């Protein structure tokens, strides 16, 4: 039983009288524990596909099955709950909450899960430490570098131990050192905890580090291949 | 960190805007509370002065007297006064005879209103006689003493110590004249009183009209206006059986004053309503702006798994905090100004020199507020409630956001 299953999924955007198929009849299965990259040029539909998998967006047609249940059968509330407990997101532009400190940002999903404060602090403290952010717990996002903010975002995605982490061009705003550090961290988590990773990129160096490369073009899945990852 | 602290932090994200909004709401609340307390203070003063110079908190009349002031409708007061003062905690009872008549001096004549009074009782409470020195009081042993309004005295071109003749109708309808002597000057600053009132001793008035032991009006003055309902319960049974007499509260006996206060309070309320409306607009504006500029962030929260309802609660909670802070701060300011106005007051003597008349009553030139704590609390709660209501729509908008669209928003 795959963890993520897409059957003939399409996402059509209508702008004016023009219809754009951002995702065009995609079939895809991802198993638990996979470490795969969505590759493709700009506008090929990577973000759209990740949003569909992450239940942030609804497909125009086709079915998406997560954890043995069709997404479209869930209510808005159930979807929010499902995201909270099963999916971690890492966004290209970090997307931290500006009024909260690094620690508070990282523990936000735990707050939503109603985890008690001492436990939140402890769990996130360990994560931040592992991500090399010790000493920066009380800083606001604007007082952190891009790489540090991205690591806080990673900590937030990891805090709830989700089954899947979806990352949309997580390295796009990072230099090559920070990029490969981030990829290493993701890889470690994938190996140690079996967390499934689906991330998008058009950086060949990043793509080379994945086990599986899913290539998109104009919304269509053009190739899907396993490789020996560099990492 | 929990939701409350998150809401509080969100509130202070745009510090300057929040401060300005907070200050605007607080000042508006302070203004409404102060104005209201000041108005209440001036009404209290007016009622106090009004009941003491006029009809008392309650007045006893013969049935029908109020309507056409028929001098024939007099009643005997002796036993009634004793019964009343025995039954109820009344500060003072003022028996009065009212007559219409003509005053003549050697120079001129004027139509006058004649009031027969109990000098000692009247002087103790009636603000019309506040400026009357003790040596000008009507004397028991000199029944021909009379007090005249200042303007009336001028118009008759006479002075203290000089003579005048009063002509009135006696109980049989015959005209009778009586020689009197000016003993003192009534200086009430109310035009109507100062230009037409003549006060004489109660006994003298009764004697002239051959109505010994009878009066037209019995004014009851209480220590405290708030004791009125309680007193009414105690004394109204006295008047149920006695069909000849009626007991009326000051609002009925002095409809002019009651109407003037009612009118003033209504216009006051319109002003307060306008202030509240302006506050409402300010609150809605601030909340809407703060929601609009955080759409992206709401998208992140929703994507992370925050339920729309939780987000709705967060926004409403921010508004409630804004409202509560403003209500607290505004009430503190309002209490400070009220405290000042209760203790010190506003001295109007610099602004108004002559006529301190309102609804036919002189009022104190030093305007003082009274505490209406219940009203202050209500207005503060209204601010909190208003903030919450104003947040409902922006919060609803935030909760309805689709996470993807919201996150694309910059
Ligand atoms: N909300 C939208 N309305 C209309 N068209 C959209 C919308 N979102 C995406 N698209 C279109 O869908 C297609 C796929 O967009 P998407 O953002 O998924 O591409 P991408 O692969 O993530 O590109 P990039 O590498 O630049 O991030 C593009 O043609 C885009 O213009
Ligand atoms: Mg993209």
XYZ file of C-alpha atoms and ligand atoms in Angstrom:
673
model
C 0.000 0.000 0.000
C 1.666 3.246 -1.077
C 1.589 6.175 1.344
C 0.674 8.637 -1.379
C -1.303 7.665 -4.442
C -2.430 9.940 -7.286
C -4.725 8.633 -10.004
C -5.214 10.714 -13.130
C -4.955 13.900 -11.139
C -5.392 17.209 -12.949
C -5.417 20.756 -11.729
C -6.886 23.284 -14.109
C -6.531 27.009 -13.546
C -8.804 29.338 -15.394
C -7.565 32.814 -16.023
C -9.893 34.854 -18.193
C -11.209 32.452 -20.817
C -7.922 30.554 -20.889
C -7.546 27.225 -19.166
C -4.142 26.127 -17.928
C -3.561 22.560 -16.858
C -0.983 23.104 -14.130
C -1.145 19.380 -13.459
C -2.278 17.182 -16.312
C -3.465 13.610 -15.663
C -0.698 12.588 -13.314
C -0.433 9.050 -11.931
C 1.993 8.722 -9.064
C 2.683 6.441 -6.121
C 5.089 7.205 -3.316
C 5.881 4.687 -0.595
C 6.684 5.347 2.978
C 10.333 6.144 3.559
C 11.063 7.393 0.057
C 13.327 10.356 -0.591
C 12.234 11.813 -3.880
C 12.549 15.027 -5.823
C 10.128 16.730 -8.175
C 12.226 18.190 -10.948
C 11.235 20.346 -13.864
C 11.541 23.824 -15.278
C 9.758 26.807 -13.880
C 6.034 26.585 -14.436
C 6.084 22.835 -14.882
C 3.731 22.302 -11.942
C 6.026 21.322 -9.051
C 4.456 23.659 -6.508
C 0.973 22.772 -7.653
C 1.662 19.063 -7.255
C 3.154 19.497 -3.787
C 0.137 21.555 -2.732
C -2.172 18.822 -3.960
C -0.250 16.134 -2.082
C -0.234 18.343 1.020
C -4.020 18.810 0.919
C -3.561 22.547 0.597
C -5.350 22.554 -2.719
C -8.073 20.555 -4.372
C -7.590 18.620 -7.595
C -9.879 19.502 -10.508
C -10.190 15.825 -11.371
C -8.709 12.489 -10.415
C -8.243 11.045 -6.964
C -5.577 11.555 -4.338
C -5.344 8.893 -1.666
C -3.355 9.607 1.460
C -3.107 7.139 4.264
C -5.770 4.990 2.594
C -8.342 7.729 2.464
C -9.360 9.857 -0.459
C -8.601 13.510 0.213
C -11.819 14.798 -1.332
C -13.824 12.828 1.231
C -12.406 14.818 4.077
C -13.883 18.016 5.400
C -11.873 21.236 5.682
C -11.469 20.594 9.362
C -10.394 17.010 8.903
C -7.891 18.099 6.288
C -6.421 20.667 8.682
C -6.186 17.956 11.288
C -4.637 15.536 8.833
C -2.006 18.089 7.840
C -1.298 18.813 11.463
C -0.610 15.214 12.378
C 0.857 13.732 9.206
C 2.491 16.344 7.023
C 5.304 18.801 7.560
C 5.860 21.656 5.151
C 9.044 23.458 4.263
C 8.473 26.416 1.996
C 10.824 28.161 -0.356
C 10.420 31.476 1.441
C 10.671 29.949 4.953
C 7.283 31.342 5.925
C 7.957 31.776 9.603
C 5.515 33.752 11.755
C 7.261 37.086 12.349
C 5.990 37.785 15.873
C 7.147 34.453 17.218
C 10.667 33.465 18.277
C 12.566 30.615 16.641
C 11.493 28.319 19.445
C 7.849 29.392 19.249
C 7.794 29.078 15.467
C 9.228 25.590 15.581
C 6.802 24.496 18.286
C 3.725 26.049 16.658
C 2.405 22.726 15.292
C 2.893 21.213 18.753
C 0.821 24.051 20.199
C -1.893 23.224 17.688
C -1.615 19.590 18.770
C -2.224 20.776 22.335
C 1.110 19.467 23.576
C 1.904 20.915 27.006
C 4.383 23.754 27.127
C 7.272 22.015 28.940
C 7.174 19.142 26.508
C 7.002 21.518 23.544
C 10.070 23.360 24.760
C 11.961 20.170 25.385
C 11.191 18.560 22.045
C 11.853 21.672 20.026
C 14.958 22.450 22.054
C 16.465 19.146 21.029
C 15.549 19.714 17.398
C 16.978 23.205 17.291
C 20.121 21.918 18.925
C 20.446 19.153 16.346
C 19.979 21.748 13.601
C 22.759 23.898 15.029
C 20.471 26.652 16.267
C 21.303 26.475 19.967
C 21.485 29.951 21.476
C 19.124 31.368 18.854
C 15.910 30.014 20.401
C 14.616 33.397 21.515
C 15.355 35.256 18.304
C 12.680 36.530 16.004
C 12.862 35.510 12.321
C 14.019 38.974 11.243
C 17.098 38.575 13.443
C 18.093 35.308 11.773
C 19.961 34.702 8.517
C 18.214 33.020 5.593
C 19.902 29.693 6.346
C 18.983 29.916 10.018
C 15.368 30.771 9.176
C 15.207 27.813 6.823
C 16.503 25.537 9.582
C 13.814 26.857 11.926
C 11.301 26.028 9.213
C 12.777 22.528 9.019
C 12.477 22.195 12.789
C 8.832 23.256 12.543
C 8.194 20.656 9.818
C 9.905 17.957 11.893
C 8.494 18.876 15.299
C 5.439 16.644 15.113
C 7.336 13.690 13.625
C 5.128 13.697 10.521
C 4.993 10.738 8.169
C 5.726 13.004 5.202
C 7.674 16.198 4.795
C 6.904 18.199 1.666
C 9.459 20.806 0.724
C 8.997 23.257 -2.128
C 12.390 24.349 -3.395
C 13.814 24.352 0.103
C 17.282 25.361 -1.094
C 16.291 28.045 -3.587
C 17.290 30.874 -1.290
C 20.338 29.200 0.224
C 23.972 29.176 -0.864
C 25.543 25.857 -1.844
C 27.007 25.211 1.618
C 23.675 25.773 3.342
C 21.912 23.821 0.613
C 23.978 20.709 1.038
C 23.763 21.003 4.850
C 19.971 21.128 4.612
C 19.881 18.161 2.258
C 22.134 16.230 4.652
C 19.771 16.957 7.507
C 16.780 15.785 5.498
C 18.652 12.661 4.479
C 19.578 11.860 8.076
C 16.010 12.224 9.211
C 14.865 10.056 6.320
C 17.343 7.337 7.229
C 16.935 7.496 11.013
C 13.221 7.973 11.352
C 11.953 6.764 8.026
C 10.311 10.098 7.263
C 9.136 10.274 3.688
C 10.435 13.292 1.786
C 9.026 14.823 -1.350
C 10.793 17.993 -2.378
C 11.025 20.052 -5.513
C 14.053 21.646 -7.077
C 15.596 22.590 -10.354
C 19.099 22.584 -8.923
C 21.040 19.620 -10.445
C 23.152 19.303 -7.301
C 20.033 18.891 -5.167
C 18.380 16.580 -7.651
C 21.469 14.380 -7.589
C 20.956 13.757 -3.879
C 17.541 12.154 -4.203
C 16.797 8.452 -4.566
C 14.036 9.039 -7.013
C 13.584 11.784 -9.589
C 10.086 12.631 -10.782
C 10.326 14.862 -13.811
C 7.491 17.227 -14.682
C 6.956 19.220 -17.829
C 3.944 21.408 -18.524
C 2.035 19.641 -15.804
C 2.720 16.162 -17.173
C 4.842 13.526 -15.560
C 7.514 12.916 -18.193
C 9.869 10.586 -16.368
C 10.092 8.812 -13.030
C 13.367 7.074 -12.225
C 15.313 5.736 -9.288
C 18.968 6.631 -9.011
C 21.903 6.064 -6.702
C 21.883 9.197 -4.697
C 25.026 11.197 -4.092
C 24.202 11.586 -0.439
C 3.477 30.578 24.308
C -0.189 29.904 23.949
C -2.965 31.391 21.880
C -3.505 34.313 24.204
C 0.090 35.375 24.060
C 0.089 34.856 20.309
C -2.960 37.090 20.034
C -1.326 39.666 22.290
C 1.840 39.621 20.182
C -0.171 39.964 17.009
C -1.929 42.949 18.487
C 1.369 44.722 19.026
C 2.839 43.816 15.680
C 2.143 47.274 14.335
C 2.901 49.072 17.536
C 2.174 52.587 16.383
C -1.132 51.763 14.782
C -2.303 49.789 17.781
C -1.230 52.585 20.111
C -3.058 55.203 18.083
C -6.197 53.092 17.913
C -5.963 52.309 21.598
C -5.489 55.944 22.477
C -8.377 57.029 20.263
C -10.739 54.487 21.799
C -9.567 55.243 25.331
C -9.949 58.987 24.906
C -13.364 58.586 23.363
C -14.405 56.369 26.247
C -12.972 58.838 28.724
C -14.902 61.601 27.012
C -18.201 59.747 27.085
C -17.758 58.753 30.713
C -16.743 62.250 31.749
C -19.517 63.970 29.837
C -22.051 61.546 31.181
C -20.910 61.952 34.781
C -20.824 65.713 34.405
C -24.323 65.738 32.967
C -25.524 63.517 35.796
C -23.857 65.843 38.267
C -25.532 68.889 36.824
C -28.909 67.142 36.736
C -28.482 66.202 40.359
C -27.696 69.812 41.206
C -30.654 71.047 39.219
C -32.997 68.578 40.825
C -31.643 69.440 44.252
C -32.026 73.164 43.653
C -35.276 72.640 41.854
C -36.957 70.620 44.559
C -35.699 72.941 47.254
C -36.860 76.147 45.611
C -39.895 74.630 43.977
C -42.145 71.783 44.763
C -39.951 69.597 46.944
C -39.251 65.967 46.098
C -42.922 65.374 46.701
C -45.749 67.851 46.924
C -49.173 67.578 48.463
C -51.939 69.494 46.678
C -55.662 69.602 46.821
C -56.997 67.681 43.859
C -57.332 70.022 40.903
C -55.073 72.745 42.284
C -52.176 71.813 40.026
C -54.282 72.283 36.918
C -55.642 75.818 37.352
C -54.209 77.117 40.625
C -57.633 77.934 41.944
C -57.055 79.673 45.254
C -60.222 78.081 46.647
C -58.593 74.646 46.566
C -56.746 74.968 49.856
C -56.437 72.320 52.552
C -55.749 72.206 56.279
C -52.233 71.186 56.977
C -51.838 70.894 60.732
C -52.409 67.198 61.383
C -50.989 66.197 58.003
C -47.588 67.758 58.695
C -47.401 65.981 62.033
C -48.373 62.636 60.506
C -45.865 62.960 57.694
C -42.903 63.933 59.825
C -43.730 61.086 62.188
C -44.038 58.471 59.463
C -41.122 59.200 57.168
C -37.556 60.500 57.266
C -38.283 63.850 55.674
C -35.658 66.581 55.937
C -38.148 69.364 55.883
C -41.763 70.222 55.107
C -42.599 73.543 53.487
C -46.209 74.721 53.818
C -47.091 77.416 51.288
C -49.960 79.647 50.296
C -49.992 80.972 46.722
C -51.951 84.077 45.818
C -52.165 86.315 42.816
C -52.413 90.016 43.517
C -51.426 93.555 42.888
C -48.575 95.394 44.599
C -48.727 99.157 44.758
C -46.118 101.608 45.926
C -46.511 105.344 46.016
C -44.895 105.366 42.559
C -46.118 102.404 40.614
C -48.024 99.122 40.686
C -47.345 95.608 39.446
C -49.124 92.278 39.229
C -47.349 89.915 41.598
C -47.240 86.320 42.800
C -47.575 86.185 46.552
C -46.224 83.299 48.541
C -47.017 82.759 52.181
C -44.109 80.882 53.760
C -42.762 79.406 56.961
C -39.689 81.628 57.131
C -37.395 79.382 59.179
C -38.142 76.228 57.226
C -37.930 77.961 53.873
C -34.674 79.774 54.578
C -33.000 76.531 55.585
C -33.565 74.808 52.255
C -34.783 77.192 49.574
C -31.886 78.341 47.359
C -33.958 81.348 46.305
C -33.345 82.698 49.797
C -29.697 81.659 49.886
C -28.462 85.235 49.594
C -30.884 86.613 52.154
C -29.081 87.838 55.281
C -30.644 86.875 58.623
C -31.500 90.485 59.426
C -33.802 90.544 56.418
C -35.845 87.496 57.484
C -39.580 87.888 58.024
C -40.261 88.299 61.708
C -43.053 86.527 63.570
C -43.776 89.540 65.681
C -43.971 91.836 62.658
C -46.629 90.317 60.355
C -46.376 93.243 57.954
C -42.861 92.200 56.842
C -42.512 91.303 53.163
C -39.701 90.064 50.923
C -39.696 91.361 47.350
C -37.810 90.339 44.234
C -34.972 92.678 43.324
C -36.414 93.730 39.991
C -39.886 94.131 41.403
C -38.487 96.450 44.022
C -36.764 98.487 41.331
C -39.913 98.646 39.252
C -41.968 99.792 42.203
C -39.160 102.273 42.936
C -39.021 101.475 46.658
C -36.357 100.316 49.087
C -36.018 98.230 52.230
C -38.117 99.715 55.005
C -40.608 101.431 52.675
C -44.284 100.624 52.394
C -46.424 98.950 49.792
C -50.016 97.820 49.527
C -50.999 94.327 48.415
C -54.451 93.746 47.039
C -55.804 90.193 46.839
C -59.099 88.350 46.815
C -60.287 86.796 50.062
C -62.151 83.481 50.287
C -65.457 85.169 49.529
C -64.108 86.751 46.373
C -63.949 90.232 47.875
C -60.920 92.402 47.236
C -58.909 93.169 50.348
C -55.879 95.406 50.719
C -53.125 95.150 53.230
C -50.321 97.518 54.069
C -46.891 95.886 54.219
C -43.299 96.970 54.669
C -40.271 95.791 52.659
C -38.115 93.723 54.944
C -35.708 92.059 52.540
C -34.721 91.449 48.922
C -35.064 88.191 47.015
C -32.098 87.851 44.686
C -32.525 84.503 42.974
C -31.199 85.436 39.517
C -34.297 83.864 38.036
C -35.997 86.627 36.114
C -39.527 85.515 36.762
C -38.979 85.257 40.502
C -37.008 88.450 40.886
C -39.539 90.506 38.967
C -42.779 89.247 40.431
C -42.419 87.413 43.732
C -43.569 88.715 47.059
C -43.061 86.525 50.128
C -44.981 87.110 53.323
C -45.541 85.110 56.498
C -47.816 82.083 56.176
C -50.104 83.298 58.914
C -50.389 86.721 57.401
C -51.330 85.248 54.041
C -53.936 83.030 55.685
C -55.318 85.929 57.652
C -55.688 88.255 54.671
C -57.641 85.652 52.723
C -59.489 84.373 55.793
C -58.107 80.842 55.398
C -56.563 80.244 58.788
C -54.849 76.880 59.034
C -55.108 76.231 55.308
C -52.424 76.033 52.636
C -52.210 75.404 48.884
C -48.994 73.451 48.710
C -47.002 71.266 51.049
C -43.509 70.586 49.704
C -41.589 67.643 51.161
C -37.807 67.817 50.881
C -35.715 64.695 51.431
C -32.091 64.374 52.430
C -31.422 62.291 49.384
C -33.160 62.137 46.021
C -32.479 58.413 45.806
C -34.729 57.824 48.809
C -37.776 58.893 46.774
C -39.144 55.478 45.799
C -38.763 54.191 49.316
C -40.506 57.204 50.774
C -43.293 56.933 48.252
C -44.028 53.438 49.546
C -44.275 54.694 53.100
C -46.397 57.750 52.599
C -48.582 57.052 49.604
C -51.067 55.027 51.711
C -51.811 58.251 53.580
C -53.316 59.704 50.426
C -55.280 56.766 49.118
C -58.197 57.171 51.472
C -58.018 60.897 51.633
C -59.557 61.648 48.260
C -59.264 65.394 48.759
C -55.453 65.458 48.482
C -52.933 64.199 46.011
C -49.226 63.435 46.347
C -47.083 64.186 43.288
C -43.367 63.732 42.668
C -41.278 66.652 41.481
C -41.326 65.405 37.901
C -45.065 66.002 37.835
C -45.048 69.162 39.921
C -42.235 70.727 37.888
C -42.734 69.399 34.355
C -40.540 72.171 32.944
C -37.501 71.004 34.840
C -38.185 67.345 34.146
C -38.604 68.098 30.435
C -35.494 70.262 30.318
C -33.441 67.473 31.883
C -34.980 64.865 29.638
C -34.242 66.967 26.562
C -30.699 67.676 27.651
C -30.109 63.995 28.375
C -31.468 63.064 24.964
C -29.153 65.449 23.141
C -26.326 64.240 25.349
C -27.090 60.691 24.286
C -27.067 61.624 20.636
C -23.598 63.049 21.096
C -22.407 59.970 22.961
C -23.851 57.831 20.204
C -21.878 59.773 17.603
C -18.692 59.320 19.604
C -19.386 55.599 19.893
C -19.995 55.419 16.156
C -16.632 57.011 15.501
C -14.995 54.504 17.850
C -16.706 51.683 15.989
C -15.329 52.874 12.687
C -11.859 53.119 14.183
C -11.988 49.605 15.584
C -13.324 48.046 12.397
C -10.693 49.864 10.376
C -7.823 48.703 12.564
C -8.980 45.112 12.692
C -9.671 44.912 8.989
C -6.262 46.371 8.191
C -4.487 44.029 10.531
C -6.259 41.036 9.014
C -5.641 42.134 5.454
C -1.920 42.537 5.943
C -1.556 39.104 7.523
C -3.267 36.992 4.892
C 0.017 35.344 3.960
C 0.676 34.457 7.571
C -2.811 33.075 8.053
C -2.070 30.883 5.047
C 0.979 29.475 6.845
C -1.012 28.795 9.978
C -3.769 27.065 8.057
C -1.212 25.048 6.076
C 0.444 23.976 9.310
C -2.870 22.553 10.405
C -4.569 25.290 12.346
C -8.317 24.810 11.994
C -10.257 27.705 10.455
C -12.289 28.019 13.639
C -9.139 28.330 15.723
C -7.931 31.080 13.407
C -11.291 32.805 13.731
C -10.946 32.628 17.488
C -7.445 34.060 17.316
C -8.599 37.144 15.419
C -11.609 37.656 17.673
C -9.372 37.232 20.686
C -7.034 39.948 19.407
C -9.996 42.283 19.087
C -11.239 41.422 22.544
C -7.798 42.214 23.908
C -7.709 45.523 22.067
C -11.152 46.364 23.385
C -10.383 45.291 26.930
C -7.135 47.238 27.064
C -8.840 50.329 25.701
C -11.780 49.880 28.064
C -9.476 49.590 31.071
C -7.254 52.476 30.075
C -10.186 54.661 29.039
C -11.997 53.928 32.295
C -8.917 54.863 34.300
C -8.733 58.165 32.426
C -12.480 58.648 32.775
C -12.245 57.987 36.502
C -9.429 60.488 36.875
C -11.336 63.257 35.108
C -14.520 62.366 36.952
C -12.656 62.415 40.243
C -11.356 65.893 39.405
C -14.813 67.094 38.433
C -16.362 65.659 41.573
C -13.742 67.148 43.875
C -12.991 70.427 42.116
C -15.605 70.930 39.441
C -15.756 73.523 36.693
C -16.289 77.098 37.810
C -18.701 78.648 35.365
C -18.640 82.084 36.952
C -15.933 83.136 34.539
C -18.061 82.233 31.551
C -21.608 83.063 32.560
C -22.044 86.215 34.553
C -25.767 86.638 34.932
C -28.347 84.097 34.251
C -27.766 80.713 35.825
C -31.209 79.440 35.002
C -32.141 76.101 33.520
C -35.701 74.849 33.258
C -36.821 77.577 35.645
C -34.271 76.627 38.269
C -31.097 78.418 39.324
C -28.100 76.201 39.228
C -24.850 76.204 41.037
C -22.157 78.105 39.101
C -19.667 75.376 40.016
C -20.521 72.407 37.846
C -19.711 69.128 39.526
C -19.834 65.570 38.277
C -21.332 62.648 40.124
C -20.083 59.066 39.941
C -22.299 56.828 37.884
C -20.216 53.699 38.230
C -22.790 51.408 36.704
C -22.907 53.518 33.572
C -19.110 53.680 33.391
C -18.914 49.917 33.654
C -21.580 49.549 30.997
C -19.800 51.850 28.578
C -16.524 50.001 29.153
C -18.217 46.663 28.522
C -19.789 48.161 25.438
C -16.304 48.929 24.098
C -15.218 45.328 24.641
C -18.382 44.018 23.049
C -18.062 46.441 20.179
C -14.508 45.301 19.495
C -15.615 41.692 19.420
C -18.532 42.413 17.121
C -16.296 44.501 14.878
C -13.890 41.546 14.618
C -16.518 39.015 13.565
C -16.384 39.884 9.900
C -12.592 40.202 9.539
C -12.195 36.977 11.528
C -14.694 35.254 9.273
C -12.742 36.437 6.239
C -9.518 35.083 7.719
C -11.079 31.717 8.538
C -12.491 31.364 5.041
C -9.092 31.712 3.373
C -7.820 28.838 1.278
C -4.259 28.146 2.451
C -2.693 28.128 -1.044
C -4.316 31.382 -2.103
C -3.448 32.972 1.206
C 0.186 31.953 0.983
C 0.483 33.281 -2.536
C -0.695 36.631 -1.171
C 2.023 39.097 -0.377
N -3.333 30.368 -8.901
C -3.007 30.186 -10.164
N -3.772 30.729 -11.131
C -3.498 30.539 -12.421
N -2.460 29.836 -12.824
C -1.631 29.276 -11.949
C -1.867 29.424 -10.554
N -0.899 28.763 -9.878
C -0.099 28.232 -10.790
N -0.536 28.547 -12.035
C 0.039 28.094 -13.293
O 0.231 26.728 -13.204
C 1.449 26.351 -13.790
C 2.290 25.590 -12.777
O 2.682 26.459 -11.743
P 3.604 25.997 -10.562
O 3.686 27.111 -9.622
O 3.102 24.690 -10.058
O 5.008 25.764 -11.299
P 6.409 25.436 -10.616
O 6.879 24.217 -11.266
O 6.265 25.403 -9.168
O 7.260 26.678 -11.073
P 8.489 27.361 -10.297
O 9.653 26.458 -10.511
O 8.643 28.639 -11.009
O 8.073 27.491 -8.898
C 2.123 27.634 -14.266
O 1.858 27.783 -15.612
C 1.406 28.682 -13.505
O 1.342 29.865 -14.262
Mg 7.093 26.545 -7.569
